[in-house]
């Protein structure tokens, strides 16, 4: 990859930890269309779908987007404090029963890897260190499990996650965001034990909106990838017309986390040590940790975003994948 200003682009290796819903599919397309990124694998988590459905969607979309060589690893299937998982009715309403807007995509020829997602995450951080960033966009169970098993992973993993809400209301309760709500214990382990964690939450993602005008451009490419991205995102926008009509579009939650992993200057970051409430009516809330005030900060929260610049980059990068380039 070359830099428009001359010279080579430094490639960053990335792992996407996806619960493959519609904005996860957009995040995958964004990553694949970004010349700075080398996507070395997808780890499947749960949330918008069950893990096995997420694996199936990951493999199918990688094939559709022309990258069947990228490996997919199945992750933990339920929260740390639970013994099972069922998709919430609201998640099904927003993402469809299959997670990708009920759009039909053929099964991929490739299969899931035998290695577990957690082992792949631990091994990858050991191998690549500072050259790797991990972007979780669903429940944080895989990340927390890796931290519990490997202190080295907790020490050296660079994590940019989509989730949480600091200064705005949550989207599943007045103070709780959906990804955190799926496994508050895991999210708490991640933000308190990780040494380099960036939160891209509702404070910024609900400012980055997509409309039917953008999806029409993808459909006009006349490619299978463009058709899928347009149809799935239109389903997502339509769901938003019911759940958040005041927004006038759909939030680009997961793609913004990928954008920040590439270029942190897209957002304004507030250094603050975080915790997740685990008890009482605020269970699942992401908030500053009063027990670590004055200590050096290991977590940062995105509190403002350069919307025009992000949307331009998003349309350019996803457009390359939609066009089949």
One Martini backbone bead per residue (centre of mass of N, CA, C, O) as a GRO file, in nm:
protein
  325
    1UNK     BB    1   0.098   0.034   0.020
    2UNK     BB    2   0.030   0.375  -0.051
    3UNK     BB    3   0.098   0.705  -0.004
    4UNK     BB    4  -0.022   1.002  -0.122
    5UNK     BB    5   0.253   1.147   0.007
    6UNK     BB    6   0.432   0.919   0.000
    7UNK     BB    7   0.517   0.617   0.042
    8UNK     BB    8   0.469   0.394   0.288
    9UNK     BB    9   0.240   0.215   0.454
   10UNK     BB   10   0.172   0.130   0.772
   11UNK     BB   11   0.087  -0.175   0.877
   12UNK     BB   12  -0.195  -0.288   1.056
   13UNK     BB   13  -0.290  -0.521   1.264
   14UNK     BB   14  -0.613  -0.698   1.272
   15UNK     BB   15  -0.887  -0.775   1.498
   16UNK     BB   16  -1.215  -0.893   1.474
   17UNK     BB   17  -1.483  -0.879   1.725
   18UNK     BB   18  -1.779  -1.032   1.623
   19UNK     BB   19  -2.150  -0.977   1.604
   20UNK     BB   20  -2.288  -1.037   1.309
   21UNK     BB   21  -2.411  -0.759   1.203
   22UNK     BB   22  -2.457  -0.483   1.021
   23UNK     BB   23  -2.227  -0.300   1.145
   24UNK     BB   24  -2.019  -0.527   1.122
   25UNK     BB   25  -2.020  -0.544   0.813
   26UNK     BB   26  -1.921  -0.250   0.780
   27UNK     BB   27  -1.658  -0.290   0.939
   28UNK     BB   28  -1.540  -0.501   0.751
   29UNK     BB   29  -1.538  -0.329   0.495
   30UNK     BB   30  -1.361  -0.105   0.610
   31UNK     BB   31  -1.113  -0.279   0.665
   32UNK     BB   32  -1.078  -0.393   0.369
   33UNK     BB   33  -1.067  -0.077   0.251
   34UNK     BB   34  -0.794  -0.045   0.422
   35UNK     BB   35  -0.456   0.007   0.358
   36UNK     BB   36  -0.351  -0.004   0.672
   37UNK     BB   37  -0.481  -0.295   0.684
   38UNK     BB   38  -0.438  -0.631   0.842
   39UNK     BB   39  -0.650  -0.891   0.835
   40UNK     BB   40  -0.594  -1.184   1.043
   41UNK     BB   41  -0.888  -1.197   1.188
   42UNK     BB   42  -1.188  -1.354   1.319
   43UNK     BB   43  -1.382  -1.316   1.609
   44UNK     BB   44  -1.651  -1.476   1.764
   45UNK     BB   45  -1.940  -1.344   1.895
   46UNK     BB   46  -2.209  -1.228   2.082
   47UNK     BB   47  -2.565  -1.075   2.034
   48UNK     BB   48  -2.704  -1.041   1.751
   49UNK     BB   49  -2.592  -1.337   1.772
   50UNK     BB   50  -2.487  -1.633   1.759
   51UNK     BB   51  -2.188  -1.769   1.720
   52UNK     BB   52  -2.255  -1.966   1.481
   53UNK     BB   53  -2.384  -1.735   1.309
   54UNK     BB   54  -2.138  -1.553   1.301
   55UNK     BB   55  -1.948  -1.743   1.156
   56UNK     BB   56  -2.119  -1.775   0.902
   57UNK     BB   57  -2.117  -1.472   0.828
   58UNK     BB   58  -1.817  -1.425   0.811
   59UNK     BB   59  -1.757  -1.628   0.585
   60UNK     BB   60  -1.962  -1.522   0.374
   61UNK     BB   61  -1.849  -1.227   0.356
   62UNK     BB   62  -1.561  -1.286   0.282
   63UNK     BB   63  -1.636  -1.415   0.014
   64UNK     BB   64  -1.801  -1.180  -0.107
   65UNK     BB   65  -1.538  -0.976  -0.057
   66UNK     BB   66  -1.273  -1.156  -0.151
   67UNK     BB   67  -1.170  -1.300   0.160
   68UNK     BB   68  -1.134  -1.634   0.223
   69UNK     BB   69  -0.839  -1.627   0.374
   70UNK     BB   70  -0.970  -1.535   0.630
   71UNK     BB   71  -0.986  -1.622   0.949
   72UNK     BB   72  -1.214  -1.807   1.171
   73UNK     BB   73  -1.318  -1.778   1.522
   74UNK     BB   74  -1.456  -1.930   1.788
   75UNK     BB   75  -1.618  -1.828   2.070
   76UNK     BB   76  -1.772  -1.745   2.329
   77UNK     BB   77  -2.129  -1.815   2.401
   78UNK     BB   78  -2.121  -1.665   2.691
   79UNK     BB   79  -2.139  -1.529   2.975
   80UNK     BB   80  -1.965  -1.547   3.267
   81UNK     BB   81  -2.254  -1.545   3.455
   82UNK     BB   82  -2.349  -1.765   3.247
   83UNK     BB   83  -2.511  -2.067   3.061
   84UNK     BB   84  -2.631  -1.871   2.832
   85UNK     BB   85  -2.793  -1.762   2.506
   86UNK     BB   86  -3.014  -1.498   2.391
   87UNK     BB   87  -3.159  -1.319   2.166
   88UNK     BB   88  -3.278  -1.020   2.151
   89UNK     BB   89  -3.555  -0.879   2.017
   90UNK     BB   90  -3.417  -0.606   1.940
   91UNK     BB   91  -3.186  -0.728   1.776
   92UNK     BB   92  -3.367  -0.870   1.568
   93UNK     BB   93  -3.509  -0.613   1.468
   94UNK     BB   94  -3.244  -0.462   1.369
   95UNK     BB   95  -3.083  -0.736   1.223
   96UNK     BB   96  -3.234  -0.982   1.218
   97UNK     BB   97  -3.237  -1.325   1.232
   98UNK     BB   98  -2.937  -1.336   1.072
   99UNK     BB   99  -2.797  -1.026   1.122
  100UNK     BB  100  -2.839  -0.930   0.786
  101UNK     BB  101  -3.140  -0.836   0.719
  102UNK     BB  102  -3.243  -1.103   0.577
  103UNK     BB  103  -3.015  -1.159   0.388
  104UNK     BB  104  -2.905  -1.361   0.133
  105UNK     BB  105  -2.619  -1.576   0.192
  106UNK     BB  106  -2.405  -1.785   0.103
  107UNK     BB  107  -2.226  -2.028   0.187
  108UNK     BB  108  -1.917  -2.103   0.255
  109UNK     BB  109  -1.638  -2.297   0.185
  110UNK     BB  110  -1.526  -2.222   0.435
  111UNK     BB  111  -1.397  -2.278   0.762
  112UNK     BB  112  -1.359  -2.303   1.073
  113UNK     BB  113  -1.142  -2.295   1.310
  114UNK     BB  114  -1.004  -2.493   1.563
  115UNK     BB  115  -0.916  -2.268   1.701
  116UNK     BB  116  -0.962  -2.055   1.941
  117UNK     BB  117  -1.019  -1.730   1.993
  118UNK     BB  118  -0.853  -1.695   2.253
  119UNK     BB  119  -0.588  -1.823   2.149
  120UNK     BB  120  -0.554  -1.633   1.909
  121UNK     BB  121  -0.531  -1.373   2.069
  122UNK     BB  122  -0.287  -1.449   2.245
  123UNK     BB  123  -0.091  -1.526   2.012
  124UNK     BB  124  -0.102  -1.252   1.856
  125UNK     BB  125   0.013  -1.070   2.079
  126UNK     BB  126   0.279  -1.228   2.111
  127UNK     BB  127   0.367  -1.185   1.805
  128UNK     BB  128   0.287  -0.851   1.747
  129UNK     BB  129   0.194  -0.652   1.952
  130UNK     BB  130   0.215  -0.321   1.851
  131UNK     BB  131   0.103  -0.422   1.549
  132UNK     BB  132  -0.173  -0.467   1.714
  133UNK     BB  133  -0.537  -0.458   1.681
  134UNK     BB  134  -0.840  -0.473   1.875
  135UNK     BB  135  -1.198  -0.507   1.768
  136UNK     BB  136  -1.468  -0.487   1.965
  137UNK     BB  137  -1.850  -0.528   1.885
  138UNK     BB  138  -1.943  -0.689   2.140
  139UNK     BB  139  -1.907  -0.897   2.348
  140UNK     BB  140  -1.620  -0.923   2.593
  141UNK     BB  141  -1.548  -1.230   2.655
  142UNK     BB  142  -1.292  -1.296   2.495
  143UNK     BB  143  -1.113  -1.079   2.625
  144UNK     BB  144  -1.145  -1.157   2.925
  145UNK     BB  145  -1.046  -1.449   2.894
  146UNK     BB  146  -0.764  -1.373   2.795
  147UNK     BB  147  -0.685  -1.211   3.050
  148UNK     BB  148  -0.716  -1.446   3.254
  149UNK     BB  149  -0.505  -1.641   3.107
  150UNK     BB  150  -0.325  -1.366   3.017
  151UNK     BB  151  -0.126  -1.121   3.134
  152UNK     BB  152   0.010  -1.045   2.863
  153UNK     BB  153  -0.242  -0.961   2.717
  154UNK     BB  154  -0.327  -0.732   2.910
  155UNK     BB  155  -0.052  -0.572   2.875
  156UNK     BB  156  -0.035  -0.574   2.523
  157UNK     BB  157  -0.311  -0.501   2.436
  158UNK     BB  158  -0.481  -0.334   2.171
  159UNK     BB  159  -0.792  -0.158   2.235
  160UNK     BB  160  -1.096  -0.103   2.030
  161UNK     BB  161  -1.418  -0.034   2.145
  162UNK     BB  162  -1.761  -0.103   2.107
  163UNK     BB  163  -1.907   0.085   2.370
  164UNK     BB  164  -2.094   0.251   2.565
  165UNK     BB  165  -2.166   0.532   2.806
  166UNK     BB  166  -2.095   0.843   2.950
  167UNK     BB  167  -2.277   1.133   2.854
  168UNK     BB  168  -2.502   0.936   2.765
  169UNK     BB  169  -2.742   0.743   2.701
  170UNK     BB  170  -2.854   0.449   2.668
  171UNK     BB  171  -3.007   0.161   2.465
  172UNK     BB  172  -3.132  -0.041   2.717
  173UNK     BB  173  -3.096   0.201   2.914
  174UNK     BB  174  -3.035   0.498   3.067
  175UNK     BB  175  -2.704   0.365   3.119
  176UNK     BB  176  -2.703   0.125   2.890
  177UNK     BB  177  -2.524  -0.061   2.668
  178UNK     BB  178  -2.550  -0.342   2.482
  179UNK     BB  179  -2.264  -0.476   2.490
  180UNK     BB  180  -2.235  -0.453   2.799
  181UNK     BB  181  -2.502  -0.606   2.881
  182UNK     BB  182  -2.409  -0.898   2.792
  183UNK     BB  183  -2.111  -0.848   2.975
  184UNK     BB  184  -2.015  -0.678   3.240
  185UNK     BB  185  -1.776  -0.841   3.356
  186UNK     BB  186  -1.600  -0.833   3.101
  187UNK     BB  187  -1.583  -0.526   3.067
  188UNK     BB  188  -1.450  -0.475   3.343
  189UNK     BB  189  -1.194  -0.633   3.296
  190UNK     BB  190  -1.099  -0.479   3.046
  191UNK     BB  191  -1.088  -0.178   3.174
  192UNK     BB  192  -0.908  -0.266   3.439
  193UNK     BB  193  -0.669  -0.460   3.290
  194UNK     BB  194  -0.611  -0.300   3.065
  195UNK     BB  195  -0.344  -0.089   2.914
  196UNK     BB  196  -0.504  -0.036   2.613
  197UNK     BB  197  -0.808   0.144   2.609
  198UNK     BB  198  -1.076   0.219   2.375
  199UNK     BB  199  -1.376   0.409   2.375
  200UNK     BB  200  -1.656   0.360   2.141
  201UNK     BB  201  -1.946   0.524   2.186
  202UNK     BB  202  -2.250   0.688   2.191
  203UNK     BB  203  -2.123   0.973   2.200
  204UNK     BB  204  -2.033   0.920   1.876
  205UNK     BB  205  -2.204   0.710   1.700
  206UNK     BB  206  -2.477   0.896   1.692
  207UNK     BB  207  -2.329   1.108   1.485
  208UNK     BB  208  -2.294   0.864   1.274
  209UNK     BB  209  -2.474   0.877   0.973
  210UNK     BB  210  -2.698   0.688   0.764
  211UNK     BB  211  -2.850   0.679   0.437
  212UNK     BB  212  -3.017   0.610   0.144
  213UNK     BB  213  -2.817   0.771  -0.028
  214UNK     BB  214  -2.570   0.584   0.024
  215UNK     BB  215  -2.689   0.302  -0.052
  216UNK     BB  216  -2.742   0.366  -0.351
  217UNK     BB  217  -2.446   0.368  -0.441
  218UNK     BB  218  -2.397   0.064  -0.395
  219UNK     BB  219  -2.618  -0.043  -0.589
  220UNK     BB  220  -2.495   0.092  -0.855
  221UNK     BB  221  -2.260  -0.120  -0.896
  222UNK     BB  222  -2.382  -0.420  -0.944
  223UNK     BB  223  -2.300  -0.593  -0.694
  224UNK     BB  224  -2.316  -0.823  -0.451
  225UNK     BB  225  -2.187  -0.645  -0.230
  226UNK     BB  226  -2.357  -0.388  -0.277
  227UNK     BB  227  -2.631  -0.520  -0.235
  228UNK     BB  228  -2.593  -0.617   0.053
  229UNK     BB  229  -2.520  -0.347   0.189
  230UNK     BB  230  -2.781  -0.204   0.107
  231UNK     BB  231  -3.000  -0.398   0.217
  232UNK     BB  232  -2.904  -0.418   0.512
  233UNK     BB  233  -2.899  -0.108   0.573
  234UNK     BB  234  -3.194  -0.052   0.512
  235UNK     BB  235  -3.300  -0.225   0.742
  236UNK     BB  236  -3.159  -0.058   0.964
  237UNK     BB  237  -3.290   0.215   0.904
  238UNK     BB  238  -3.581   0.118   0.945
  239UNK     BB  239  -3.546   0.048   1.244
  240UNK     BB  240  -3.473   0.343   1.329
  241UNK     BB  241  -3.753   0.466   1.257
  242UNK     BB  242  -3.865   0.330   1.523
  243UNK     BB  243  -3.638   0.368   1.761
  244UNK     BB  244  -3.496   0.661   1.614
  245UNK     BB  245  -3.640   0.903   1.436
  246UNK     BB  246  -3.464   1.163   1.516
  247UNK     BB  247  -3.195   1.091   1.351
  248UNK     BB  248  -3.214   1.012   1.027
  249UNK     BB  249  -3.072   0.724   1.077
  250UNK     BB  250  -2.779   0.528   1.113
  251UNK     BB  251  -2.551   0.398   1.319
  252UNK     BB  252  -2.178   0.383   1.312
  253UNK     BB  253  -2.049   0.206   1.533
  254UNK     BB  254  -1.830  -0.010   1.436
  255UNK     BB  255  -1.679   0.158   1.217
  256UNK     BB  256  -1.563   0.373   1.412
  257UNK     BB  257  -1.369   0.184   1.558
  258UNK     BB  258  -1.197   0.131   1.309
  259UNK     BB  259  -1.124   0.424   1.251
  260UNK     BB  260  -0.973   0.468   1.528
  261UNK     BB  261  -0.761   0.245   1.488
  262UNK     BB  262  -0.629   0.406   1.253
  263UNK     BB  263  -0.751   0.717   1.354
  264UNK     BB  264  -0.765   0.893   1.647
  265UNK     BB  265  -0.826   1.192   1.519
  266UNK     BB  266  -1.140   1.153   1.475
  267UNK     BB  267  -1.120   1.192   1.788
  268UNK     BB  268  -1.193   1.280   2.119
  269UNK     BB  269  -0.989   1.205   2.403
  270UNK     BB  270  -1.057   1.081   2.731
  271UNK     BB  271  -0.875   1.045   3.014
  272UNK     BB  272  -1.012   0.751   3.186
  273UNK     BB  273  -1.087   0.551   3.436
  274UNK     BB  274  -1.264   0.253   3.418
  275UNK     BB  275  -1.591   0.111   3.483
  276UNK     BB  276  -1.833  -0.146   3.573
  277UNK     BB  277  -2.132  -0.193   3.677
  278UNK     BB  278  -2.261  -0.488   3.882
  279UNK     BB  279  -2.484  -0.339   4.055
  280UNK     BB  280  -2.795  -0.289   4.036
  281UNK     BB  281  -2.957  -0.047   3.836
  282UNK     BB  282  -2.650   0.015   3.694
  283UNK     BB  283  -2.596  -0.230   3.548
  284UNK     BB  284  -2.354  -0.161   3.282
  285UNK     BB  285  -2.216   0.090   3.353
  286UNK     BB  286  -2.008   0.344   3.224
  287UNK     BB  287  -1.740   0.465   3.440
  288UNK     BB  288  -1.562   0.619   3.650
  289UNK     BB  289  -1.289   0.528   3.864
  290UNK     BB  290  -1.260   0.619   4.197
  291UNK     BB  291  -1.006   0.417   4.268
  292UNK     BB  292  -0.820   0.563   4.007
  293UNK     BB  293  -0.758   0.835   4.092
  294UNK     BB  294  -0.443   0.969   3.983
  295UNK     BB  295  -0.379   0.763   3.799
  296UNK     BB  296  -0.276   0.618   3.542
  297UNK     BB  297  -0.406   0.586   3.226
  298UNK     BB  298  -0.573   0.306   3.034
  299UNK     BB  299  -0.822   0.483   2.944
  300UNK     BB  300  -1.034   0.591   2.668
  301UNK     BB  301  -1.277   0.844   2.556
  302UNK     BB  302  -1.501   0.917   2.318
  303UNK     BB  303  -1.652   1.267   2.283
  304UNK     BB  304  -1.566   1.332   1.981
  305UNK     BB  305  -1.639   1.397   1.619
  306UNK     BB  306  -1.540   1.391   1.276
  307UNK     BB  307  -1.785   1.351   1.069
  308UNK     BB  308  -1.706   1.424   0.774
  309UNK     BB  309  -1.441   1.262   0.767
  310UNK     BB  310  -1.554   0.986   0.835
  311UNK     BB  311  -1.768   0.960   0.606
  312UNK     BB  312  -1.568   0.980   0.377
  313UNK     BB  313  -1.397   0.734   0.452
  314UNK     BB  314  -1.623   0.529   0.460
  315UNK     BB  315  -1.721   0.555   0.162
  316UNK     BB  316  -1.452   0.491   0.030
  317UNK     BB  317  -1.395   0.207   0.158
  318UNK     BB  318  -1.669   0.063   0.115
  319UNK     BB  319  -1.682   0.123  -0.190
  320UNK     BB  320  -1.459  -0.073  -0.275
  321UNK     BB  321  -1.613  -0.330  -0.187
  322UNK     BB  322  -1.882  -0.278  -0.339
  323UNK     BB  323  -1.721  -0.267  -0.627
  324UNK     BB  324  -1.492  -0.500  -0.625
  325UNK     BB  325  -1.172  -0.390  -0.577
   0.00000   0.00000   0.00000
